C-alpha cells in the first residue's frame, strides 16, 4: 500500500501542475530521470505514475519522443467516469472468450506458470500480483495480440483508477479463499482443454465479484445514511428530553 500511495502522490502532483497550467497542453514533461530526482523516487515508480496519467487521459506517451500533455478541455470521455461494475462486466465478457480460446491453445509451460500463481495465492504471497499474472498468462496463451491488449488495458483501469482500486480492495481483501477456488476451477478447465467449461468458470469468477461489489456498495450506502441520520438526530433533538 505504501508504494501505491507513493506513486499516487506523484500522479496527483503532476496532474495538479497540468491543471494549473504549469505544464500546458502540448508541452513535454521532464524526462523520467529528472522527474525521479524531483520526487526523490525510483524511475520504475515514475513509470507507474506516467501509466496512470496516460490512463486518466492527461498525457500521451510518444515512443522515442517523450511524454506530452494532452488538451483535456473538451474531453467528455474521461476514464474517471468508468466504474468498477463496468470494468468487471467488460472483463467478464472479454476474458470469458479469452479463456475459451486459451483452452485450445495453452501449452504445458503456461499451465505450469498458472499453477505457480495458484501456489503463491495459497501461500498468501503477493496475492494481487499473482492474480494479475494469472489473468495475463491466460490472455498471452491465446496468441491473439488484440485480446492480449484488451486484457492489459482493462487491467490498467482496474489497478490504476483510484475509485476502482478502492472498490476492488474492499472485495478482494476478504475474498482470497473464493478467488483461489475460482482460479483453480479455471485452471482445471484449461488443463482439460474444455473451452465451454473455461468460459463458464471465468464467467462464474466475475459474476461472484460483481455481486460482492454490490454488497460493498450497499453497505457503504447504508453507512452513509446512518451517518447523515445521526447528524440530523443531533441537530433536531431537544436537549431537555435527553437529560
mmCIF file of C-alpha atoms in Angstrom:
data_model
loop_
_atom_site.group_PDB
_atom_site.id
_atom_site.type_symbol
_atom_site.label_atom_id
_atom_site.label_comp_id
_atom_site.label_asym_id
_atom_site.label_seq_id
_atom_site.Cartn_x
_atom_site.Cartn_y
_atom_site.Cartn_z
ATOM 1 C CA UNK A 1 0.000 0.000 0.000
ATOM 2 C CA UNK A 2 2.856 2.394 0.727
ATOM 3 C CA UNK A 3 4.204 2.092 -2.824
ATOM 4 C CA UNK A 4 0.718 2.659 -4.216
ATOM 5 C CA UNK A 5 0.248 5.777 -2.104
ATOM 6 C CA UNK A 6 3.687 6.983 -3.176
ATOM 7 C CA UNK A 7 3.031 6.819 -6.884
ATOM 8 C CA UNK A 8 -0.471 8.279 -6.482
ATOM 9 C CA UNK A 9 1.096 11.248 -4.686
ATOM 10 C CA UNK A 10 3.265 11.771 -7.762
ATOM 11 C CA UNK A 11 0.264 11.374 -10.075
ATOM 12 C CA UNK A 12 -1.677 13.974 -8.097
ATOM 13 C CA UNK A 13 1.273 16.393 -8.092
ATOM 14 C CA UNK A 14 1.848 16.165 -11.841
ATOM 15 C CA UNK A 15 -1.894 16.330 -12.524
ATOM 16 C CA UNK A 16 -2.148 19.478 -10.383
ATOM 17 C CA UNK A 17 0.743 21.016 -12.346
ATOM 18 C CA UNK A 18 -1.084 20.212 -15.596
ATOM 19 C CA UNK A 19 -4.411 21.608 -14.345
ATOM 20 C CA UNK A 20 -2.740 24.790 -13.095
ATOM 21 C CA UNK A 21 -1.084 25.369 -16.467
ATOM 22 C CA UNK A 22 2.453 24.786 -15.234
ATOM 23 C CA UNK A 23 2.614 22.060 -17.864
ATOM 24 C CA UNK A 24 0.462 23.393 -20.689
ATOM 25 C CA UNK A 25 -1.334 21.349 -23.352
ATOM 26 C CA UNK A 26 1.131 20.179 -25.985
ATOM 27 C CA UNK A 27 4.178 20.688 -23.782
ATOM 28 C CA UNK A 28 6.536 17.869 -22.941
ATOM 29 C CA UNK A 29 7.004 16.611 -19.389
ATOM 30 C CA UNK A 30 10.549 16.498 -17.981
ATOM 31 C CA UNK A 31 12.466 13.265 -18.684
ATOM 32 C CA UNK A 32 11.932 10.253 -16.448
ATOM 33 C CA UNK A 33 15.331 10.699 -14.787
ATOM 34 C CA UNK A 34 14.597 14.334 -13.928
ATOM 35 C CA UNK A 35 11.162 13.509 -12.501
ATOM 36 C CA UNK A 36 12.693 10.728 -10.386
ATOM 37 C CA UNK A 37 15.169 13.226 -8.933
ATOM 38 C CA UNK A 38 12.471 15.865 -8.377
ATOM 39 C CA UNK A 39 10.206 13.498 -6.429
ATOM 40 C CA UNK A 40 13.102 11.540 -4.891
ATOM 41 C CA UNK A 41 11.745 8.173 -6.053
ATOM 42 C CA UNK A 42 12.884 5.363 -8.326
ATOM 43 C CA UNK A 43 12.395 5.504 -12.088
ATOM 44 C CA UNK A 44 10.022 2.469 -12.027
ATOM 45 C CA UNK A 45 7.768 4.478 -9.670
ATOM 46 C CA UNK A 46 7.780 7.348 -12.164
ATOM 47 C CA UNK A 47 6.876 4.893 -14.943
ATOM 48 C CA UNK A 48 3.872 3.711 -12.929
ATOM 49 C CA UNK A 49 2.767 7.315 -12.448
ATOM 50 C CA UNK A 50 3.128 8.010 -16.174
ATOM 51 C CA UNK A 51 0.982 4.965 -16.983
ATOM 52 C CA UNK A 52 -1.680 6.172 -14.539
ATOM 53 C CA UNK A 53 -1.673 9.664 -16.054
ATOM 54 C CA UNK A 54 -1.995 8.133 -19.518
ATOM 55 C CA UNK A 55 -4.973 6.028 -18.403
ATOM 56 C CA UNK A 56 -6.587 9.160 -16.930
ATOM 57 C CA UNK A 57 -6.236 10.900 -20.295
ATOM 58 C CA UNK A 58 -3.830 13.578 -19.083
ATOM 59 C CA UNK A 59 -0.800 12.725 -21.198
ATOM 60 C CA UNK A 60 0.305 10.857 -24.301
ATOM 61 C CA UNK A 61 3.497 8.811 -24.465
ATOM 62 C CA UNK A 62 5.200 9.084 -27.844
ATOM 63 C CA UNK A 63 7.872 6.428 -28.253
ATOM 64 C CA UNK A 64 11.254 7.940 -28.951
ATOM 65 C CA UNK A 65 9.956 11.464 -28.443
ATOM 66 C CA UNK A 66 8.718 11.883 -24.894
ATOM 67 C CA UNK A 67 5.618 12.388 -22.765
ATOM 68 C CA UNK A 68 3.252 15.151 -23.881
ATOM 69 C CA UNK A 69 0.404 16.895 -22.073
ATOM 70 C CA UNK A 70 -2.990 16.452 -23.735
ATOM 71 C CA UNK A 71 -5.622 19.151 -24.124
ATOM 72 C CA UNK A 72 -8.425 17.848 -21.903
ATOM 73 C CA UNK A 73 -10.570 20.968 -22.044
ATOM 74 C CA UNK A 74 -13.200 19.339 -24.246
ATOM 75 C CA UNK A 75 -12.623 15.778 -23.136
ATOM 76 C CA UNK A 76 -16.036 14.283 -22.322
ATOM 77 C CA UNK A 77 -14.798 10.704 -22.343
ATOM 78 C CA UNK A 78 -12.721 10.746 -19.179
ATOM 79 C CA UNK A 79 -11.756 7.412 -17.655
ATOM 80 C CA UNK A 80 -12.761 8.817 -14.277
ATOM 81 C CA UNK A 81 -16.445 8.131 -15.084
ATOM 82 C CA UNK A 82 -15.786 4.420 -15.582
ATOM 83 C CA UNK A 83 -16.783 2.442 -12.506
ATOM 84 C CA UNK A 84 -15.854 -0.960 -11.101
ATOM 85 C CA UNK A 85 -19.073 -2.564 -12.338
ATOM 86 C CA UNK A 86 -18.410 -1.529 -15.948
ATOM 87 C CA UNK A 87 -14.828 -2.732 -15.836
ATOM 88 C CA UNK A 88 -15.845 -6.042 -14.261
ATOM 89 C CA UNK A 89 -18.620 -6.661 -16.800
ATOM 90 C CA UNK A 90 -16.240 -5.884 -19.664
ATOM 91 C CA UNK A 91 -13.608 -8.191 -18.190
ATOM 92 C CA UNK A 92 -16.168 -10.976 -17.768
ATOM 93 C CA UNK A 93 -17.278 -10.779 -21.395
ATOM 94 C CA UNK A 94 -13.790 -10.454 -22.867
ATOM 95 C CA UNK A 95 -11.937 -12.801 -20.521
ATOM 96 C CA UNK A 96 -14.662 -15.412 -20.817
ATOM 97 C CA UNK A 97 -13.898 -15.699 -24.543
ATOM 98 C CA UNK A 98 -10.166 -15.407 -23.851
ATOM 99 C CA UNK A 99 -10.420 -18.425 -21.541
ATOM 100 C CA UNK A 100 -12.405 -20.377 -24.142
ATOM 101 C CA UNK A 101 -9.713 -19.771 -26.762
ATOM 102 C CA UNK A 102 -6.900 -20.421 -24.282
ATOM 103 C CA UNK A 103 -8.353 -23.862 -23.538
ATOM 104 C CA UNK A 104 -7.357 -24.871 -27.064
ATOM 105 C CA UNK A 105 -4.046 -23.002 -27.280
ATOM 106 C CA UNK A 106 -2.417 -23.034 -23.838
ATOM 107 C CA UNK A 107 0.756 -25.131 -23.536
ATOM 108 C CA UNK A 108 2.365 -27.072 -20.698
ATOM 109 C CA UNK A 109 4.791 -24.304 -19.758
ATOM 110 C CA UNK A 110 1.939 -21.796 -19.458
ATOM 111 C CA UNK A 111 -0.089 -24.238 -17.358
ATOM 112 C CA UNK A 112 2.947 -24.601 -15.106
ATOM 113 C CA UNK A 113 3.133 -20.793 -14.797
ATOM 114 C CA UNK A 114 -0.574 -20.659 -13.982
ATOM 115 C CA UNK A 115 -0.143 -23.278 -11.296
ATOM 116 C CA UNK A 116 2.696 -21.230 -9.768
ATOM 117 C CA UNK A 117 0.287 -18.283 -9.325
ATOM 118 C CA UNK A 118 -2.166 -20.606 -7.559
ATOM 119 C CA UNK A 119 0.570 -21.757 -5.190
ATOM 120 C CA UNK A 120 1.547 -18.135 -4.496
ATOM 121 C CA UNK A 121 -2.069 -17.197 -3.731
ATOM 122 C CA UNK A 122 -2.469 -20.250 -1.497
ATOM 123 C CA UNK A 123 0.619 -19.203 0.484
ATOM 124 C CA UNK A 124 -0.604 -15.612 0.648
ATOM 125 C CA UNK A 125 2.421 -14.289 -1.254
ATOM 126 C CA UNK A 126 1.689 -11.008 -3.069
ATOM 127 C CA UNK A 127 -1.850 -12.096 -3.875
ATOM 128 C CA UNK A 128 -2.678 -9.115 -6.086
ATOM 129 C CA UNK A 129 0.396 -9.666 -8.275
ATOM 130 C CA UNK A 130 -0.388 -13.394 -8.539
ATOM 131 C CA UNK A 131 -3.980 -12.573 -9.526
ATOM 132 C CA UNK A 132 -2.827 -10.204 -12.273
ATOM 133 C CA UNK A 133 -0.236 -12.689 -13.530
ATOM 134 C CA UNK A 134 -2.880 -15.455 -13.679
ATOM 135 C CA UNK A 135 -5.167 -13.463 -15.970
ATOM 136 C CA UNK A 136 -2.341 -12.194 -18.175
ATOM 137 C CA UNK A 137 -0.860 -15.669 -18.688
ATOM 138 C CA UNK A 138 -4.252 -16.842 -19.953
ATOM 139 C CA UNK A 139 -4.523 -13.852 -22.301
ATOM 140 C CA UNK A 140 -0.984 -14.381 -23.630
ATOM 141 C CA UNK A 141 -1.718 -18.050 -24.285
ATOM 142 C CA UNK A 142 -4.350 -17.104 -26.897
ATOM 143 C CA UNK A 143 -1.576 -15.805 -29.212
ATOM 144 C CA UNK A 144 -4.066 -13.062 -30.153
ATOM 145 C CA UNK A 145 -2.468 -9.610 -29.843
ATOM 146 C CA UNK A 146 -5.812 -7.781 -29.807
ATOM 147 C CA UNK A 147 -7.133 -9.895 -26.939
ATOM 148 C CA UNK A 148 -3.874 -9.557 -25.025
ATOM 149 C CA UNK A 149 -4.046 -5.751 -25.379
ATOM 150 C CA UNK A 150 -7.717 -5.691 -24.351
ATOM 151 C CA UNK A 151 -6.991 -7.605 -21.149
ATOM 152 C CA UNK A 152 -3.966 -5.407 -20.373
ATOM 153 C CA UNK A 153 -5.975 -2.201 -20.890
ATOM 154 C CA UNK A 154 -8.820 -3.410 -18.696
ATOM 155 C CA UNK A 155 -6.317 -4.415 -16.030
ATOM 156 C CA UNK A 156 -4.820 -0.925 -16.165
ATOM 157 C CA UNK A 157 -8.253 0.556 -15.481
ATOM 158 C CA UNK A 158 -8.758 -1.934 -12.654
ATOM 159 C CA UNK A 159 -5.415 -1.217 -10.997
ATOM 160 C CA UNK A 160 -4.725 2.437 -11.824
ATOM 161 C CA UNK A 161 -8.067 4.183 -11.220
ATOM 162 C CA UNK A 162 -8.408 5.223 -7.544
ATOM 163 C CA UNK A 163 -12.177 4.710 -7.270
ATOM 164 C CA UNK A 164 -11.987 1.252 -8.837
ATOM 165 C CA UNK A 165 -8.983 0.334 -6.686
ATOM 166 C CA UNK A 166 -10.962 1.170 -3.531
ATOM 167 C CA UNK A 167 -13.974 -0.894 -4.629
ATOM 168 C CA UNK A 168 -11.855 -3.898 -5.624
ATOM 169 C CA UNK A 169 -9.767 -3.708 -2.437
ATOM 170 C CA UNK A 170 -12.968 -3.790 -0.373
ATOM 171 C CA UNK A 171 -13.885 -7.107 -2.010
ATOM 172 C CA UNK A 172 -10.562 -8.801 -2.735
ATOM 173 C CA UNK A 173 -9.081 -8.197 0.711
ATOM 174 C CA UNK A 174 -11.681 -10.524 2.251
ATOM 175 C CA UNK A 175 -12.365 -12.985 -0.586
ATOM 176 C CA UNK A 176 -8.981 -14.589 -1.302
ATOM 177 C CA UNK A 177 -10.270 -18.088 -0.499
ATOM 178 C CA UNK A 178 -13.113 -17.704 -3.009
ATOM 179 C CA UNK A 179 -10.835 -16.150 -5.622
ATOM 180 C CA UNK A 180 -8.371 -19.018 -5.248
ATOM 181 C CA UNK A 181 -11.138 -21.620 -5.639
ATOM 182 C CA UNK A 182 -12.403 -19.859 -8.770
ATOM 183 C CA UNK A 183 -8.908 -19.644 -10.231
ATOM 184 C CA UNK A 184 -8.448 -23.359 -9.612
ATOM 185 C CA UNK A 185 -11.712 -24.079 -11.466
ATOM 186 C CA UNK A 186 -10.499 -22.016 -14.422
ATOM 187 C CA UNK A 187 -7.130 -23.790 -14.332
ATOM 188 C CA UNK A 188 -8.788 -27.226 -14.299
ATOM 189 C CA UNK A 189 -10.909 -26.335 -17.335
ATOM 190 C CA UNK A 190 -7.874 -25.030 -19.217
ATOM 191 C CA UNK A 191 -5.819 -28.069 -18.297
ATOM 192 C CA UNK A 192 -8.546 -30.369 -19.658
ATOM 193 C CA UNK A 193 -8.852 -28.299 -22.844
ATOM 194 C CA UNK A 194 -12.581 -27.729 -22.268
ATOM 195 C CA UNK A 195 -13.462 -24.355 -23.842
ATOM 196 C CA UNK A 196 -17.066 -24.344 -22.587
ATOM 197 C CA UNK A 197 -16.041 -25.068 -19.007
ATOM 198 C CA UNK A 198 -13.233 -22.489 -19.178
ATOM 199 C CA UNK A 199 -15.686 -19.796 -20.310
ATOM 200 C CA UNK A 200 -18.208 -20.861 -17.660
ATOM 201 C CA UNK A 201 -15.589 -20.840 -14.882
ATOM 202 C CA UNK A 202 -14.339 -17.390 -15.886
ATOM 203 C CA UNK A 203 -17.889 -16.006 -16.008
ATOM 204 C CA UNK A 204 -18.565 -17.507 -12.576
ATOM 205 C CA UNK A 205 -15.456 -15.806 -11.193
ATOM 206 C CA UNK A 206 -16.527 -12.367 -12.377
ATOM 207 C CA UNK A 207 -20.210 -12.865 -11.564
ATOM 208 C CA UNK A 208 -19.302 -13.508 -7.933
ATOM 209 C CA UNK A 209 -17.087 -10.421 -7.987
ATOM 210 C CA UNK A 210 -19.916 -8.241 -9.368
ATOM 211 C CA UNK A 211 -22.299 -9.465 -6.660
ATOM 212 C CA UNK A 212 -19.655 -8.826 -3.991
ATOM 213 C CA UNK A 213 -19.185 -5.293 -5.335
ATOM 214 C CA UNK A 214 -22.927 -4.701 -4.998
ATOM 215 C CA UNK A 215 -22.758 -5.874 -1.375
ATOM 216 C CA UNK A 216 -19.939 -3.417 -0.689
ATOM 217 C CA UNK A 217 -21.765 -0.526 -2.355
ATOM 218 C CA UNK A 218 -24.951 -1.297 -0.409
ATOM 219 C CA UNK A 219 -23.026 -1.439 2.875
ATOM 220 C CA UNK A 220 -21.347 1.905 2.155
ATOM 221 C CA UNK A 221 -24.692 3.456 1.225
ATOM 222 C CA UNK A 222 -26.296 2.250 4.474
ATOM 223 C CA UNK A 223 -23.371 3.570 6.489
ATOM 224 C CA UNK A 224 -23.720 6.958 4.786
ATOM 225 C CA UNK A 225 -27.471 7.048 5.521
ATOM 226 C CA UNK A 226 -26.795 6.210 9.173
ATOM 227 C CA UNK A 227 -24.144 8.937 9.357
ATOM 228 C CA UNK A 228 -26.477 11.559 7.903
ATOM 229 C CA UNK A 229 -29.350 10.458 10.133
ATOM 230 C CA UNK A 230 -27.074 10.680 13.169
ATOM 231 C CA UNK A 231 -26.157 14.255 12.234
ATOM 232 C CA UNK A 232 -29.846 15.152 11.812
ATOM 233 C CA UNK A 233 -30.732 13.484 15.113
ATOM 234 C CA UNK A 234 -28.140 15.608 16.897
ATOM 235 C CA UNK A 235 -29.403 18.704 15.077
ATOM 236 C CA UNK A 236 -33.111 18.268 15.793
ATOM 237 C CA UNK A 237 -33.081 16.539 19.197
ATOM 238 C CA UNK A 238 -34.476 18.555 22.084
ATOM 239 C CA UNK A 239 -31.702 18.664 24.707
ATOM 240 C CA UNK A 240 -34.008 18.779 27.739
ATOM 241 C CA UNK A 241 -35.634 15.485 26.746
ATOM 242 C CA UNK A 242 -32.274 13.734 26.661
ATOM 243 C CA UNK A 243 -31.449 14.521 30.317
#
